[in-house]
C-alpha positions as a Python dict, from the first residue, in 0.01 Angstrom:
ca = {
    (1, 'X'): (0, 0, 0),
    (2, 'X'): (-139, 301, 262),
    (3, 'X'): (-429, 475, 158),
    (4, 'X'): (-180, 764, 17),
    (5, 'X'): (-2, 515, -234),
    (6, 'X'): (-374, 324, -349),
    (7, 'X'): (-534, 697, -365),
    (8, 'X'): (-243, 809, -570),
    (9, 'X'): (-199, 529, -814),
    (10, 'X'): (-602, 549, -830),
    (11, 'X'): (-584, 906, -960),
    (12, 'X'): (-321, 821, -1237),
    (13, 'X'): (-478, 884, -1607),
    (14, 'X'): (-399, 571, -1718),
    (15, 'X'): (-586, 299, -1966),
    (16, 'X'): (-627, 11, -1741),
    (17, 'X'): (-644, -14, -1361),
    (18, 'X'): (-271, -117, -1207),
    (19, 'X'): (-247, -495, -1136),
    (20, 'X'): (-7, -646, -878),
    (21, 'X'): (127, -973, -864),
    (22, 'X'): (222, -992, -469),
    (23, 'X'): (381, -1291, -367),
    (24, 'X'): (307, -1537, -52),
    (25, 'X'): (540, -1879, 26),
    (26, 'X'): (302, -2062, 243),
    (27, 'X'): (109, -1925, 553),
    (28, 'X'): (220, -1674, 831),
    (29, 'X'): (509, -1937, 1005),
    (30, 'X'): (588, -2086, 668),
    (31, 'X'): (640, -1772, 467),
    (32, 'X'): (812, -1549, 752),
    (33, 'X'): (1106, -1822, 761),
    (34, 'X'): (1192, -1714, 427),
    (35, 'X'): (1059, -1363, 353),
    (36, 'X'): (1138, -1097, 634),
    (37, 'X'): (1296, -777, 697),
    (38, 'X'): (1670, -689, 814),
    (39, 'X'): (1575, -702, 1157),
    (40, 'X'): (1430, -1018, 1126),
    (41, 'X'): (1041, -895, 1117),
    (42, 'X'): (778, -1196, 902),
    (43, 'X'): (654, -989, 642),
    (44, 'X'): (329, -1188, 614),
    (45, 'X'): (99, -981, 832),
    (46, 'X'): (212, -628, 605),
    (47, 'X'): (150, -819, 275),
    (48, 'X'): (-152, -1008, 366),
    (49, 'X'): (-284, -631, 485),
    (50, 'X'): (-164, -477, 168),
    (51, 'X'): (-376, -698, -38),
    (52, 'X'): (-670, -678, 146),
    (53, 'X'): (-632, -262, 122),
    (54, 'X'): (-584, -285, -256),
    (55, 'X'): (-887, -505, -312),
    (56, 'X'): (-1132, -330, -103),
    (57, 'X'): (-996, -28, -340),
    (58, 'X'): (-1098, -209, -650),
    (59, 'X'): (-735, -271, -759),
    (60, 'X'): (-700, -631, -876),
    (61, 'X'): (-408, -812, -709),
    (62, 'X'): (-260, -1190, -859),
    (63, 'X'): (-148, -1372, -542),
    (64, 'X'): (102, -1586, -618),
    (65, 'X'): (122, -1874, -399),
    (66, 'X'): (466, -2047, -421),
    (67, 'X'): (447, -2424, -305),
    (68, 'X'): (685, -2689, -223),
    (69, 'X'): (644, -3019, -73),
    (70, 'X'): (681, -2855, 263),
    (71, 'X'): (485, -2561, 272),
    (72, 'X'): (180, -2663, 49),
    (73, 'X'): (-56, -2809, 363),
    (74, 'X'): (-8, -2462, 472),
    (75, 'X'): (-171, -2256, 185),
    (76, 'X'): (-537, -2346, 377),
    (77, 'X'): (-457, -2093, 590),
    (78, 'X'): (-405, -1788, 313),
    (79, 'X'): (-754, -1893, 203),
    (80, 'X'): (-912, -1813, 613),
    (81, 'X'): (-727, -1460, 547),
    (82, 'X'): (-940, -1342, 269),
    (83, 'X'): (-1282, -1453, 460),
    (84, 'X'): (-1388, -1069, 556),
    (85, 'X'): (-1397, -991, 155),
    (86, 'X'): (-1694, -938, 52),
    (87, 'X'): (-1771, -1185, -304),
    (88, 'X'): (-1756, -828, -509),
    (89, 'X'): (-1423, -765, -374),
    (90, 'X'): (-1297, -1110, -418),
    (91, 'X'): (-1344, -1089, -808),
    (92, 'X'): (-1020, -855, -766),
    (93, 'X'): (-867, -1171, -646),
    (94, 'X'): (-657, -1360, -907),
    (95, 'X'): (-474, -1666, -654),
    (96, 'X'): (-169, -1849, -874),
    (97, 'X'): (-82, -2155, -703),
    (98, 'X'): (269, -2209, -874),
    (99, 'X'): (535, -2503, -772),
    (100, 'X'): (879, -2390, -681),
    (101, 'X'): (1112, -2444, -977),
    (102, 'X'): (1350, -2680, -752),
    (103, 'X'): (1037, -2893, -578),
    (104, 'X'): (863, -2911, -973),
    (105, 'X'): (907, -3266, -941),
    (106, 'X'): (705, -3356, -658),
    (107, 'X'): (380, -3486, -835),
    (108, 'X'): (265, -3487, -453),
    (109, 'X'): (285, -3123, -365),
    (110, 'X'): (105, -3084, -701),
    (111, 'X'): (-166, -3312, -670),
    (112, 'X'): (-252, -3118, -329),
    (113, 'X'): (-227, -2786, -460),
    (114, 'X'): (-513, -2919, -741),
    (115, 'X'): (-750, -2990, -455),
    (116, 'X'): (-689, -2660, -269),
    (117, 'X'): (-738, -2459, -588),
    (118, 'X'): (-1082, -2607, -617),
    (119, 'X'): (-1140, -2518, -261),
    (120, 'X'): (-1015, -2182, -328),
    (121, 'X'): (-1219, -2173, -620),
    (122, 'X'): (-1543, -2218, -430),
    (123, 'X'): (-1478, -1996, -197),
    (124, 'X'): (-1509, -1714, -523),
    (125, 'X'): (-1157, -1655, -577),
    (126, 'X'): (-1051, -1648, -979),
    (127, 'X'): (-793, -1949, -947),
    (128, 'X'): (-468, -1962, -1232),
    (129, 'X'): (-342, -2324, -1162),
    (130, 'X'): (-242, -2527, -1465),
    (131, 'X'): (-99, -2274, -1707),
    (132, 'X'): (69, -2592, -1919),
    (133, 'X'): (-297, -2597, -2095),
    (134, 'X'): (-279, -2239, -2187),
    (135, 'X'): (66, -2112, -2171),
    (136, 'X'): (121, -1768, -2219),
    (137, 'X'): (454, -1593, -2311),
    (138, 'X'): (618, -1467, -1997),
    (139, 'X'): (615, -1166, -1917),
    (140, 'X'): (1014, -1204, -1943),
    (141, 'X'): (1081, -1293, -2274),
    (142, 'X'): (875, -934, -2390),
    (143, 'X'): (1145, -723, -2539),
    (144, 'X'): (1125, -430, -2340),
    (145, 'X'): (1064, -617, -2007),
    (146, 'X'): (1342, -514, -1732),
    (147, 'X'): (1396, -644, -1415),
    (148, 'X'): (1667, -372, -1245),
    (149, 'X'): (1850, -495, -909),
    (150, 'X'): (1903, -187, -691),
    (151, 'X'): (2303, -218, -817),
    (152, 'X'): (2173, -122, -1158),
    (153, 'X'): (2263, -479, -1284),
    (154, 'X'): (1956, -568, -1564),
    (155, 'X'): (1786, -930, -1547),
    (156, 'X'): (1492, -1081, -1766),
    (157, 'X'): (1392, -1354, -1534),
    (158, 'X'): (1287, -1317, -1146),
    (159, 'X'): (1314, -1662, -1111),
    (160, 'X'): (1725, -1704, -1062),
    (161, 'X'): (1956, -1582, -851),
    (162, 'X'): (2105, -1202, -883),
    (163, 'X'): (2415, -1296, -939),
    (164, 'X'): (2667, -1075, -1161),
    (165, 'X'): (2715, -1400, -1420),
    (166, 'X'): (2333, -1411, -1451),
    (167, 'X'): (2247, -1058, -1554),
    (168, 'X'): (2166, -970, -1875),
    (169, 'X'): (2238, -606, -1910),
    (170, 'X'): (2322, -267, -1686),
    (171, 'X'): (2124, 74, -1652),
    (172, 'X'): (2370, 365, -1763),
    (173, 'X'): (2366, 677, -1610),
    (174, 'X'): (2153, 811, -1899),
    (175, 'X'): (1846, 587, -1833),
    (176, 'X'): (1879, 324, -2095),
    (177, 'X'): (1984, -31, -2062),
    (178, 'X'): (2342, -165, -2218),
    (179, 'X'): (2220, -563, -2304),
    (180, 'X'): (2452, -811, -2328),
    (181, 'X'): (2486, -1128, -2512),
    (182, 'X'): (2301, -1317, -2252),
    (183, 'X'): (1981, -1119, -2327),
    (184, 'X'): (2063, -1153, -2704),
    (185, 'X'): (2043, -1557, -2654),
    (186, 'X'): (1715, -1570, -2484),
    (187, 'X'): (1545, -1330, -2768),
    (188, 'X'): (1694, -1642, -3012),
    (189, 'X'): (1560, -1896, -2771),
    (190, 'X'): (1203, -1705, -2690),
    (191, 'X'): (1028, -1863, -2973),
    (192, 'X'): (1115, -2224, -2966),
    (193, 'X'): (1263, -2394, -3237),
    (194, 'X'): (1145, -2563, -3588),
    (195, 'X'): (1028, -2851, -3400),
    (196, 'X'): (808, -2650, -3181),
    (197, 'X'): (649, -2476, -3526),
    (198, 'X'): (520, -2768, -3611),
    (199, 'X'): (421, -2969, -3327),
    (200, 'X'): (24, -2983, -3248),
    (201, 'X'): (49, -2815, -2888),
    (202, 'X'): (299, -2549, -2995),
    (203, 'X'): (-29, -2272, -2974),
    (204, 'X'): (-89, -2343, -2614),
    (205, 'X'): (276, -2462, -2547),
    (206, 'X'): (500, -2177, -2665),
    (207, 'X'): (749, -2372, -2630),
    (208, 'X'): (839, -2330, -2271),
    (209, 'X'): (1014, -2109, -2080),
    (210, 'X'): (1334, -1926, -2236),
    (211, 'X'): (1545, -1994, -1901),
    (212, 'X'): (1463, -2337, -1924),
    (213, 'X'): (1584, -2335, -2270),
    (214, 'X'): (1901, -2127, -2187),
    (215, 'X'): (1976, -2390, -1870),
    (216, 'X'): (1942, -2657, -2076),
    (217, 'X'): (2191, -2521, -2374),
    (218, 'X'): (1997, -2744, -2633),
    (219, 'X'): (1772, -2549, -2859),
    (220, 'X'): (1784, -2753, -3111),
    (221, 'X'): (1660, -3066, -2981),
    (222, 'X'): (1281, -3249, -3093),
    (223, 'X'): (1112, -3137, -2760),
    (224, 'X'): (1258, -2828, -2514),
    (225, 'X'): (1036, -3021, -2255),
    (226, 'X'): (1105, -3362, -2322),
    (227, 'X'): (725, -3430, -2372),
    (228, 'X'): (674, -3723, -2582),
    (229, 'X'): (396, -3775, -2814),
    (230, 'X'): (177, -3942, -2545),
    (231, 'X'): (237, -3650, -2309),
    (232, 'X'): (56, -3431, -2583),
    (233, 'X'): (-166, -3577, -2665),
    (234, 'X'): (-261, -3571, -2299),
    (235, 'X'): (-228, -3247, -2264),
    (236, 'X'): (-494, -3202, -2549),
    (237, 'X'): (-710, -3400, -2374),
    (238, 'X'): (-705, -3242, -2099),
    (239, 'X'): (-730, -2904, -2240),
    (240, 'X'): (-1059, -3013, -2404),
    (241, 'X'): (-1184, -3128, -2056),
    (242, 'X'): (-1100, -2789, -1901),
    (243, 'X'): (-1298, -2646, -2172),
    (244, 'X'): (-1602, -2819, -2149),
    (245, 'X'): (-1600, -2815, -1764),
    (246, 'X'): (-1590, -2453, -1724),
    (247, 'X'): (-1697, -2356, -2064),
    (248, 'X'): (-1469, -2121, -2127),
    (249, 'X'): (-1130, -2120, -2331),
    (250, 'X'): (-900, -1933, -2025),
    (251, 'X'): (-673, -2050, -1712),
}
């Protein structure tokens, strides 16, 4: 993100203004133990700069902050980073507080990442927390998505492991992707089932996430997420309440 890159992307004829989703796990000692170069160098300082360049260029950026049990007291700290912005270039600023797949569990570490969101929020920064009440498709499950590993090895989620078993297709020497059956099965599962068709949360549900659904091996079953019939109704609930507290129908 030097001046060079943002001035060149800037001059690009293209419809909308390029968005980044830049990632952060937790604040400068948290994050550097597990994102850093080959010689060992935290990567926090170059990203948290990065950002900063791209808003104060009028790019927006979605900062995903990934939380766990461990590293959520530390996400304060992100927020102290962004305190030179001024409040036009902070409407750039999309922050997505999202759990760690393997810590999702941990009511805790989500309970604590509500209250910093609303911190966050005060502080003028466009906050994406609780996507359950308004669930988009992902980005993966879009047909022509690609995720390409530098060994040319295709994946449709970011979320797993590289791993040979796990990919989904391979770039050919021409430029287009071979898929494999892998990437064939999530396409079935992308949609839900029957069940999901019919059930009342289904249009801000989706059904879930298509890795969950290909983990789990069950497509058929009554709920992909195991949410019972009091769980949705609380979700409606709450969706409503979200609604009518920031009157508006969005994150």
């Amino acid at each position: 993100m030097t001046d060079d890159v943002i001035n060149d992307l800037l001059s690009l004829e293209l419809n909308n203004t390029p968005l980044f989703q830049i990632t952060l796990d937790g604040n400068r000692k948290e994050h550097n133990k597990v994102k850093f170069t080959k010689n060992g160098r935290g990567t926090y300082d170059i990203i948290i700069n990065n950002i900063k360049n791209a808003l104060k260029a009028g790019i927006p950026i979605n900062n995903r902050l990934n939380y766990t049990q461990k590293n959520i007291d530390s996400l304060i700290d992100v927020l102290d980073e962004y305190s030179e912005l001024t409040k036009e270039e902070r409407k750039n600023l999309f922050v997505d507080f999202q759990q760690v797949w393997q810590d999702a569990s941990n009511q805790s570490a989500r309970n604590k990442a509500l209250k910093l969101a609303s911190l966050y929020r005060i502080h003028s920064c466009q906050v994406r927390m609780d996507k359950r009440l308004n669930r988009g498709r992902c980005n993966n499950d879009m047909e022509n998505q690609a995720t390409i590993n530098y060994n040319g090895l295709v994946y449709k989620c970011t979320a797993i492991d590289f791993k040979s078993d796990n990919a989904e297709g391979k770039l050919k020497d021409d430029g287009t992707i071979e898929w494999n059956n892998r990437c064939s099965r999530r396409m079935e599962y992308r949609f839900g089932n029957s069940n999901c068709h019919s059930c009342k949360i289904f249009p801000i549900c989706h059904g879930g996430c298509s890795q969950v659904m290909m983990d789990g091996g069950n497509i058929n079953s009554a709920c992909l997420l195991g949410y019972s019939e009091d769980d949705k109704n609380d979700i409606i609930k709450k969706r409503i309440e979200y609604i009518l507290e920031n009157r508006k129908a969005v994150y």
